Tab-separated table of C-alpha atoms and ligand atoms in Angstrom:
chain	number	residue	atom	x	y	z
H	1	MET	CA	-19.214	-6.110	-16.935
H	2	LYS	CA	-20.424	-9.605	-16.529
H	3	HIS	CA	-18.076	-10.562	-19.887
H	4	ASN	CA	-15.018	-9.416	-17.554
H	5	LEU	CA	-16.030	-11.335	-14.466
H	6	LEU	CA	-16.812	-14.788	-16.365
H	7	LEU	CA	-13.107	-14.270	-17.797
H	8	ILE	CA	-11.401	-13.383	-14.591
H	9	ALA	CA	-13.112	-16.679	-13.524
H	10	THR	CA	-11.869	-18.567	-16.340
H	11	LEU	CA	-8.567	-17.294	-15.942
H	12	ALA	CA	-8.192	-17.866	-12.265
H	13	ILE	CA	-9.158	-21.360	-12.909
H	14	LEU	CA	-7.145	-22.024	-15.526
H	15	VAL	CA	-4.096	-20.775	-13.493
H	16	SER	CA	-5.013	-22.994	-10.426
H	17	CYS	CA	-4.838	-26.013	-12.773
H	18	ARG	CA	-1.537	-25.389	-14.034
H	19	PRO	CA	1.174	-27.342	-12.426
H	20	ASN	CA	4.092	-26.561	-10.541
H	21	GLN	CA	2.721	-22.818	-10.319
H	22	GLU	CA	4.464	-21.364	-7.375
H	23	LYS	CA	2.008	-19.900	-5.140
H	24	LYS	CA	3.203	-16.359	-4.610
H	25	GLU	CA	2.224	-14.771	-1.106
H	26	GLN	CA	1.840	-11.652	-2.812
H	27	GLN	CA	-0.938	-9.350	-2.297
H	28	GLY	CA	-1.269	-7.417	-5.649
H	29	LEU	CA	-2.034	-8.373	-9.173
H	30	ASP	CA	-2.370	-12.279	-9.840
H	31	ARG	CA	1.385	-12.074	-11.474
H	32	GLN	CA	0.952	-15.716	-12.921
H	33	ARG	CA	-2.418	-14.960	-14.777
H	34	PRO	CA	-1.795	-16.530	-18.215
H	35	THR	CA	-1.732	-13.886	-21.260
H	36	ALA	CA	-3.917	-14.353	-24.088
H	37	ALA	CA	-1.075	-15.741	-26.370
H	38	GLN	CA	-0.274	-18.245	-23.603
H	39	LEU	CA	-3.960	-19.302	-23.388
H	40	LEU	CA	-3.865	-19.915	-27.162
H	41	LEU	CA	-0.756	-21.854	-27.024
H	42	GLU	CA	-2.174	-23.668	-24.205
H	43	LEU	CA	-5.441	-24.542	-25.787
H	44	ASP	CA	-5.027	-24.687	-29.555
H	45	THR	CA	-4.222	-28.431	-29.779
H	46	ASN	CA	-4.661	-28.613	-33.843
H	47	LYS	CA	-2.421	-25.198	-34.094
H	48	ASP	CA	-4.655	-23.497	-36.342
H	49	LYS	CA	-4.081	-20.576	-33.883
H	50	LYS	CA	-7.477	-20.283	-32.901
H	51	ILE	CA	-9.465	-22.232	-30.288
H	52	ALA	CA	-12.533	-23.980	-31.284
H	53	THR	CA	-15.326	-25.291	-29.120
H	54	ASP	CA	-14.206	-28.630	-28.963
H	55	GLU	CA	-10.670	-27.198	-28.125
H	56	ALA	CA	-11.961	-24.975	-24.919
H	57	ASN	CA	-11.977	-26.873	-21.582
H	58	GLY	CA	-13.284	-26.096	-18.442
H	59	PRO	CA	-14.289	-22.291	-17.775
H	60	ILE	CA	-12.955	-21.365	-21.213
H	61	ALA	CA	-15.656	-23.711	-22.616
H	62	ASP	CA	-18.235	-22.581	-20.131
H	63	HIS	CA	-17.766	-18.953	-20.907
H	64	PHE	CA	-16.950	-19.496	-24.834
H	65	LYS	CA	-19.801	-17.515	-25.958
H	66	ASN	CA	-18.849	-14.397	-24.174
H	67	ILE	CA	-15.309	-14.387	-25.209
H	68	ASP	CA	-16.406	-15.003	-28.750
H	69	VAL	CA	-17.602	-11.611	-29.377
H	70	ASP	CA	-18.056	-12.190	-33.289
H	71	ALA	CA	-19.740	-15.258	-32.774
H	72	ASN	CA	-18.019	-17.250	-35.462
H	73	GLY	CA	-17.435	-20.357	-33.241
H	74	PHE	CA	-13.708	-19.683	-32.706
H	75	LEU	CA	-11.646	-17.733	-30.153
H	76	THR	CA	-8.866	-15.683	-31.801
H	77	LEU	CA	-5.626	-14.126	-30.335
H	78	GLU	CA	-7.907	-10.630	-30.933
H	79	GLU	CA	-10.768	-11.880	-28.937
H	80	LEU	CA	-8.423	-13.405	-25.991
H	81	LYS	CA	-6.668	-10.013	-25.817
H	82	LEU	CA	-9.685	-8.029	-25.722
H	83	SER	CA	-11.119	-10.004	-22.999
H	84	GLU	CA	-7.458	-9.521	-21.339
H	85	LYS	CA	-7.906	-5.801	-21.713
H	86	ASN	CA	-11.194	-5.447	-20.535
H	87	GLN	CA	-10.190	-7.506	-17.671
H	88	GLU	CA	-7.444	-5.182	-16.747
H	89	GLU	CA	-9.809	-2.362	-16.616
H	90	ARG	CA	-11.758	-4.101	-13.884
H	91	PRO	CA	-11.057	-2.995	-10.353
H	92	PRO	CA	-8.559	-5.091	-8.533
H	93	ARG	CA	-9.801	-7.832	-6.235
H	94	GLN	CA	-10.195	-7.527	-2.824
H	95	THR	CA	-7.297	-9.821	-1.422
H	96	GLU	CA	-7.499	-10.201	2.303
H	97	THR	CA	-9.884	-13.040	3.319
H	98	ALA	CA	-13.522	-11.238	2.871
H	99	VAL	CA	-15.386	-11.359	5.983
H	100	ASP	CA	-18.855	-10.546	5.557
H	101	LEU	CA	-19.507	-7.276	7.367
H	102	SER	CA	-22.960	-6.452	6.316
H	103	ASN	CA	-24.426	-6.972	9.985
H	104	GLU	CA	-21.992	-4.562	11.244
H	105	VAL	CA	-23.207	-1.328	9.391
H	106	ASP	CA	-24.139	1.279	11.674
H	107	THR	CA	-26.259	4.142	9.257
H	108	SER	CA	-27.056	6.267	12.545
H	109	VAL	CA	-23.720	8.057	12.178
H	110	LYS	CA	-22.859	11.112	9.980
H	111	VAL	CA	-20.619	10.279	7.288
H	112	VAL	CA	-18.872	12.763	4.540
H	113	SER	CA	-18.198	11.597	1.223
H	114	VAL	CA	-14.431	11.679	-0.304
H	115	ASN	CA	-13.442	14.816	-1.954
H	116	THR	CA	-11.211	13.905	-4.711
H	117	ALA	CA	-10.390	17.738	-5.367
H	118	ASN	CA	-8.275	17.549	-2.192
H	119	PHE	CA	-5.572	15.105	-3.926
H	120	ILE	CA	-2.812	16.616	-5.842
H	121	SER	CA	-4.212	15.722	-9.349
H	122	GLU	CA	-0.769	15.563	-10.931
H	123	ASN	CA	0.146	12.621	-8.879
H	124	ILE	CA	-2.756	10.254	-9.720
H	125	LEU	CA	-2.264	8.325	-12.905
H	126	ASP	CA	-4.974	8.057	-15.574
H	127	GLY	CA	-7.459	9.924	-13.327
H	128	ILE	CA	-10.025	8.667	-10.761
H	129	LYS	CA	-12.453	6.273	-11.700
H	130	LYS	CA	-15.818	5.179	-9.797
H	131	GLN	CA	-16.370	1.511	-9.601
H	132	LYS	CA	-18.897	-0.839	-7.682
H	133	VAL	CA	-16.553	-3.160	-5.908
H	134	GLU	CA	-17.692	-5.746	-3.338
H	135	LEU	CA	-16.393	-5.066	0.098
H	136	ASN	CA	-16.571	-7.677	2.557
H	137	GLY	CA	-20.140	-8.548	1.200
H	138	ILE	CA	-21.384	-5.116	0.726
H	139	GLU	CA	-21.419	-3.750	-2.697
H	140	THR	CA	-20.062	-0.230	-2.501
H	141	LEU	CA	-19.226	2.484	-4.732
H	142	CYS	CA	-15.643	3.118	-4.774
H	143	TYR	CA	-13.159	5.612	-6.102
H	144	VAL	CA	-10.356	3.633	-7.879
H	145	PHE	CA	-7.106	5.221	-8.880
H	146	LYS	CA	-3.437	4.592	-9.113
H	147	THR	CA	-0.131	6.471	-8.181
H	148	ASN	CA	3.556	5.940	-8.174
H	149	SER	CA	3.392	6.682	-4.321
H	150	ARG	CA	6.215	9.422	-4.836
H	151	ALA	CA	5.821	12.736	-2.830
H	152	THR	CA	6.364	15.874	-5.132
H	153	GLU	CA	5.566	18.288	-2.721
H	154	HIS	CA	8.712	17.669	-0.592
H	155	GLU	CA	12.378	15.672	-1.390
H	156	MET	CA	12.190	11.956	-0.245
H	157	GLY	CA	15.121	11.060	1.967
H	158	PRO	CA	17.785	11.418	3.538
H	159	TRP	CA	17.518	8.185	5.568
H	160	CYS	CA	20.852	6.701	6.752
H	161	PRO	CA	23.809	8.665	7.481
H	162	ARG	CA	27.137	7.517	5.699
H	163	HIS	CA	30.017	8.435	8.653
H	164	ILE	CA	29.483	8.494	12.299
H	165	GLU	CA	30.499	12.019	12.004
H	166	ASP	CA	27.635	12.977	9.777
H	167	GLY	CA	25.198	15.511	11.414
H	168	MET	CA	21.104	15.198	11.844
H	169	GLU	CA	20.900	17.065	8.243
H	170	ALA	CA	22.456	13.991	6.624
H	171	ALA	CA	19.899	11.315	8.056
H	172	GLY	CA	16.026	10.956	8.998
H	173	ILE	CA	14.212	9.968	12.118
H	174	TRP	CA	13.839	6.846	14.227
H	175	PHE	CA	11.538	6.090	17.049
H	176	LYS	CA	11.408	4.053	20.282
H	177	ASP	CA	8.828	4.216	22.997
H	178	ASP	CA	6.639	6.779	21.430
H	179	LYS	CA	9.538	9.053	20.906
H	180	VAL	CA	10.915	10.031	17.552
H	181	TYR	CA	14.981	10.876	17.478
H	182	ASP	CA	16.809	12.445	15.152
H	183	VAL	CA	19.465	10.145	13.314
H	184	SER	CA	22.632	11.145	12.926
H	185	GLY	CA	26.387	9.844	12.751
H	186	HIS	CA	26.248	10.201	16.625
H	187	PHE	CA	23.053	8.644	17.024
H	188	ILE	CA	24.359	5.465	14.685
H	189	ALA	CA	27.602	5.102	16.687
H	190	ASN	CA	25.639	4.913	20.127
H	191	LEU	CA	22.986	2.424	19.291
H	192	ASN	CA	24.694	0.033	21.622
H	193	GLU	CA	23.687	2.415	24.677
H	194	PHE	CA	20.410	3.351	23.038
H	195	TYR	CA	19.379	-0.246	23.121
H	196	SER	CA	21.254	-1.570	25.890
H	197	ASP	CA	22.832	-4.252	23.682
H	198	GLU	CA	26.379	-4.334	22.859
H	199	GLN	CA	25.479	-6.438	19.781
H	200	TRP	CA	24.979	-3.109	17.961
H	201	LYS	CA	27.498	-1.748	15.593
H	202	LEU	CA	26.816	-0.582	12.188
H	203	TYR	CA	29.945	1.345	11.630
H	204	ARG	CA	33.287	0.070	10.515
H	205	GLU	CA	36.752	0.891	12.192
H	206	ASP	CA	37.383	4.147	10.223
H	207	GLY	CA	33.696	5.702	11.038
H	208	SER	CA	31.765	4.376	7.838
H	209	ILE	CA	28.291	3.544	8.491
H	210	ARG	CA	27.027	-0.088	6.867
H	211	VAL	CA	24.362	1.261	4.594
H	212	THR	CA	22.443	-1.233	2.490
H	213	ASP	CA	23.607	1.082	-0.698
H	214	THR	CA	22.507	-1.012	-3.454
H	215	GLU	CA	19.057	-2.402	-4.854
H	216	GLU	CA	20.191	-5.828	-4.073
H	217	GLY	CA	21.151	-4.642	-0.547
H	218	CYS	CA	17.866	-3.273	-0.147
H	219	LEU	CA	15.855	-6.340	-1.599
H	220	ALA	CA	17.989	-8.595	1.107
H	221	ALA	CA	17.329	-6.236	4.225
H	222	ALA	CA	14.105	-4.508	3.527
H	223	LYS	CA	11.992	-7.698	4.541
H	224	PRO	CA	10.867	-9.216	7.666
H	225	ASP	CA	13.449	-12.038	7.395
H	226	VAL	CA	16.495	-9.873	6.714
H	227	GLU	CA	19.616	-11.748	5.299
H	228	GLU	CA	22.368	-12.526	7.502
H	229	LYS	CA	24.983	-10.713	5.908
H	230	TYR	CA	22.967	-7.426	6.274
H	231	ASN	CA	22.569	-8.041	10.072
H	232	ASN	CA	23.956	-4.911	11.745
H	233	TYR	CA	23.095	-2.341	8.783
H	234	CYS	CA	21.549	0.795	8.346
H	235	VAL	CA	18.678	-0.158	6.102
H	236	GLU	CA	17.972	2.155	2.987
H	237	CYS	CA	16.377	1.536	-0.150
H	238	LEU	CA	15.993	4.556	-2.867
H	239	PRO	CA	12.399	5.348	-4.321
H	240	ASP	CA	14.328	5.297	-7.986
H	241	TYR	CA	14.829	1.636	-7.557
H	242	PHE	CA	10.730	1.005	-7.685
H	243	LYS	CA	9.577	3.929	-9.618
H	244	GLU	CA	7.775	1.927	-12.063
H	245	GLN	CA	5.567	0.434	-9.431
H	246	GLU	CA	2.082	1.384	-9.295
H	247	THR	CA	-0.149	1.414	-6.404
H	248	THR	CA	-3.864	1.226	-6.928
H	249	PHE	CA	-6.186	2.363	-3.974
H	250	VAL	CA	-9.475	1.166	-3.877
H	251	ILE	CA	-11.634	3.545	-1.470
H	252	PRO	CA	-15.318	3.960	-0.846
H	253	VAL	CA	-16.579	7.049	-2.142
H	254	THR	CA	-18.981	7.083	0.768
H	255	PRO	CA	-17.513	5.633	3.922
H	256	THR	CA	-19.735	2.928	5.846
H	257	TYR	CA	-19.322	3.228	9.498
H	258	LEU	CA	-19.172	-0.194	11.053
H	259	LYS	CA	-20.183	-0.840	14.887
H	260	THR	CA	-16.924	-3.065	15.351
H	261	PRO	CA	-13.520	-1.606	14.675
H	262	GLN	CA	-11.484	-3.623	12.101
H	263	SER	CA	-7.836	-4.539	12.149
H	264	PHE	CA	-5.740	-3.731	9.400
H	265	GLY	CA	-4.909	-6.119	6.290
H	266	ARG	CA	-1.309	-6.443	4.979
H	267	GLY	CA	-1.887	-3.702	2.420
H	268	GLY	CA	-1.925	0.149	2.824
H	269	ILE	CA	-3.969	1.971	5.407
H	270	GLY	CA	-4.794	5.262	3.533
H	271	VAL	CA	-3.444	7.720	1.318
H	272	ALA	CA	-2.018	11.239	1.845
H	273	LEU	CA	-3.344	13.954	-0.464
H	274	ASN	CA	0.043	13.548	-2.493
H	275	GLY	CA	-1.037	9.865	-3.724
H	276	VAL	CA	1.593	8.257	-1.296
H	277	LYS	CA	0.345	5.367	0.735
H	278	TYR	CA	-0.142	5.400	4.528
H	279	ASP	CA	1.390	2.145	5.796
H	280	PRO	CA	0.407	0.194	8.957
H	281	ALA	CA	3.265	0.080	11.893
H	282	ALA	CA	6.602	-0.867	10.416
H	283	PRO	CA	7.375	-4.309	11.933
H	284	LEU	CA	10.091	-3.029	14.244
H	285	HIS	CA	10.404	-6.447	16.128
H	286	ALA	CA	11.703	-8.013	12.916
H	287	ILE	CA	13.836	-4.960	11.980
H	288	LEU	CA	15.510	-4.641	15.631
H	289	ALA	CA	16.118	-8.512	15.953
H	290	ALA	CA	18.522	-8.299	12.937
H	291	HIS	CA	20.142	-5.213	14.976
H	292	THR	CA	19.266	-2.979	11.676
H	293	ILE	CA	17.241	0.227	11.725
H	294	ALA	CA	15.200	1.490	8.943
H	295	PRO	CA	15.086	5.198	9.451
H	296	LEU	CA	12.360	7.076	8.254
H	297	ASP	CA	13.129	10.544	6.327
H	298	ASP	CA	12.360	13.871	8.119
H	299	HIS	CA	8.636	13.411	6.619
H	300	GLY	CA	7.811	10.025	7.954
H	301	GLY	CA	8.365	7.954	4.691
H	302	HIS	CA	11.002	5.213	3.627
H	303	VAL	CA	10.992	2.808	0.519
H	304	ASN	CA	10.494	-0.976	0.347
H	305	PRO	CA	10.139	-3.175	-2.314
H	306	HIS	CA	6.381	-3.293	-2.380
H	307	GLY	CA	5.308	0.063	-3.535
H	308	GLY	CA	8.087	2.359	-2.611
H	309	TYR	CA	7.536	5.145	-0.729
H	310	HIS	CA	5.443	5.016	1.974
H	311	TYR	CA	4.450	6.830	5.292
H	312	HIS	CA	4.665	5.347	8.716
H	313	ALA	CA	4.528	8.801	10.668
H	314	VAL	CA	2.747	12.218	9.847
H	315	THR	CA	5.241	15.012	10.279
H	316	GLY	CA	3.339	17.855	8.685
H	317	SER	CA	5.592	17.584	5.380
H	318	THR	CA	2.525	16.945	3.115
H	319	LYS	CA	-0.475	18.642	1.431
H	320	LYS	CA	-2.967	20.021	4.108
H	321	VAL	CA	-6.351	21.358	3.273
H	322	SER	CA	-7.121	24.207	5.884
H	323	GLN	CA	-10.497	24.096	7.504
H	324	GLU	CA	-12.770	27.084	7.945
H	325	ASP	CA	-12.938	26.242	11.809
H	326	ILE	CA	-10.249	25.999	14.007
H	327	HIS	CA	-10.155	22.269	13.459
H	328	ALA	CA	-6.865	20.484	12.651
H	329	ASP	CA	-6.007	20.470	8.518
H	330	LEU	CA	-7.066	17.556	6.386
H	331	ILE	CA	-3.992	15.382	5.225
H	332	GLY	CA	-5.568	12.295	3.614
H	333	TYR	CA	-8.106	9.363	3.672
H	334	ALA	CA	-7.735	6.238	5.196
H	335	ILE	CA	-8.770	3.246	3.203
H	336	ASP	CA	-12.303	2.957	4.239
H	337	GLY	CA	-13.281	6.688	2.946
H	338	PHE	CA	-13.062	8.474	6.201
H	339	ALA	CA	-10.685	11.667	6.199
H	340	ILE	CA	-7.522	11.923	8.159
H	341	TYR	CA	-6.562	14.985	9.866
H	342	SER	CA	-3.414	16.125	11.252
H	343	LEU	CA	-3.363	15.835	15.366
H	344	THR	CA	-3.588	19.370	16.344
H	345	ASP	CA	-5.905	22.099	15.817
H	346	LYS	CA	-5.216	25.847	15.080
H	347	ASN	CA	-4.616	26.397	18.745
H	348	GLY	CA	-2.215	23.825	19.086
H	349	ASN	CA	-4.614	21.538	21.076
H	350	LYS	CA	-5.048	17.976	20.426
H	351	PRO	CA	-8.461	16.149	20.709
H	352	GLU	CA	-9.135	14.133	23.816
H	353	ASP	CA	-11.794	11.989	22.735
H	354	LEU	CA	-10.166	9.883	20.184
H	355	ASP	CA	-11.633	6.206	20.112
H	356	GLU	CA	-9.498	3.050	19.742
H	357	CYS	CA	-8.811	3.654	16.014
H	358	GLY	CA	-7.774	7.248	16.435
H	359	GLY	CA	-11.242	8.627	15.389
H	360	HIS	CA	-14.170	10.933	16.706
H	361	PHE	CA	-16.952	12.913	15.417
H	362	ASP	CA	-17.843	16.225	14.584
H	363	ASP	CA	-20.784	17.756	12.947
H	364	ILE	CA	-19.256	19.134	10.149
H	365	ARG	CA	-17.071	16.485	9.367
H	366	GLY	CA	-18.836	13.583	10.734
H	367	TYR	CA	-16.386	10.510	11.668
H	368	HIS	CA	-13.032	11.087	11.099
H	369	TYR	CA	-9.492	10.343	12.243
H	370	HIS	CA	-6.404	12.224	13.798
H	371	ALA	CA	-3.089	11.291	12.768
H	372	GLY	CA	-1.024	9.842	15.685
H	373	GLU	CA	2.250	11.454	17.233
H	374	PRO	CA	4.846	10.621	14.925
H	375	GLY	CA	6.701	8.383	17.342
H	376	LYS	CA	4.008	6.161	17.672
H	377	ASN	CA	4.506	3.866	14.727
H	378	GLU	CA	1.099	4.114	13.655
H	379	ILE	CA	-0.901	6.804	11.969
H	380	ILE	CA	-4.391	5.443	12.897
H	381	LYS	CA	-4.596	2.295	14.939
H	382	CYS	CA	-7.603	0.629	13.402
H	383	LEU	CA	-10.430	1.243	10.924
H	384	HIS	CA	-13.956	2.018	12.089
H	385	GLY	CA	-15.269	1.748	8.335
H	386	LEU	CA	-16.057	-0.745	5.508
H	387	PRO	CA	-12.291	-1.128	4.340
H	388	GLY	CA	-11.298	-0.371	0.593
H	389	TYR	CA	-7.939	-1.896	-0.169
H	390	THR	CA	-5.092	-1.249	-2.096
H	391	GLU	CA	-2.884	-3.243	-4.346
H	392	VAL	CA	0.761	-3.112	-5.905
H	393	LYS	CA	1.755	-3.776	-9.351
H	394	GLU	CA	5.554	-4.460	-9.066
T	1	ZN	ZN1	7.721	0.918	6.063
T	2	ZN	ZN1	-11.586	16.087	14.598
């Protein structure tokens, strides 16, 4: 393990020393990390296909002995590859600016561990590992697992209707002022009235609706700075465009309750029991400023180029675990390890004592969250536990 950490440091420093490396504002694996072959090419000055001690410099030199597993004084491609492989098996790093939260821990609150048996196991790639990860200054035992963030227990889509005469069954949902609306051709045709703004016109003279129906269109429109030619579009990306992407979830095995709620980072805020990511609020302001809408499907999900399918709303479509009492069903876990339950209990009642994050306590479940109304554009509002994190490999 020490060996891995050293190599991470080595590679990270090497990368930062390379000129003209574009810095990518990309949460996710460090994509510019040099491969073993690149390292060899870079450091092997006498071209004998191995790195001698006098060829190594910087951190590679500092950690030479750790990488040189056969201790023969040379680093071969195989040894570099082995280190690379060991490194891939490490848990990903926490990418948000890490604030030390060790003084925020409140151990007086009952907490309940994540039960991984609740997940749909076929949707988890390569199983669930347990690894110690430092989260905001606190060493925490975490579950680390990957998914393709694709729903299997319900269809994904539809999102945008194709013609102003299409019915509600041809499209998903949209929301305004905490209310959910069924999207239909008629809804699209009347967006100017809906938003009291004459600039809205997402359809052509023949009644067909402008939809981003190529991957190129999706990439250009499904981002905060929508490209100009995709203004006045119904934005839709298909899950298949990004089906190779993997989302890694790092979630504390046992959550740590914090005195002060934490705001979300840029990554996922949790995971449904089907392995699909719960995301923070969709950036409505940016979407609407370009006169675009990016409907959710009837299940509360849509697709973007950073992790594919994800939910912004809970509509009751995903796997649920019924409770023995009348409490609402378990539907997922927040990224801090606290469970997320649906909003209403078996009698149809909503909890009335939810805190600013959407959580509360009971004796059986300890601290836990209840998902917000689907029109709120937020499944939970903040985190009351020590946050884990997600990472997307694109
Ligand atoms: Zn989204
Ligand atoms: Zn509850």
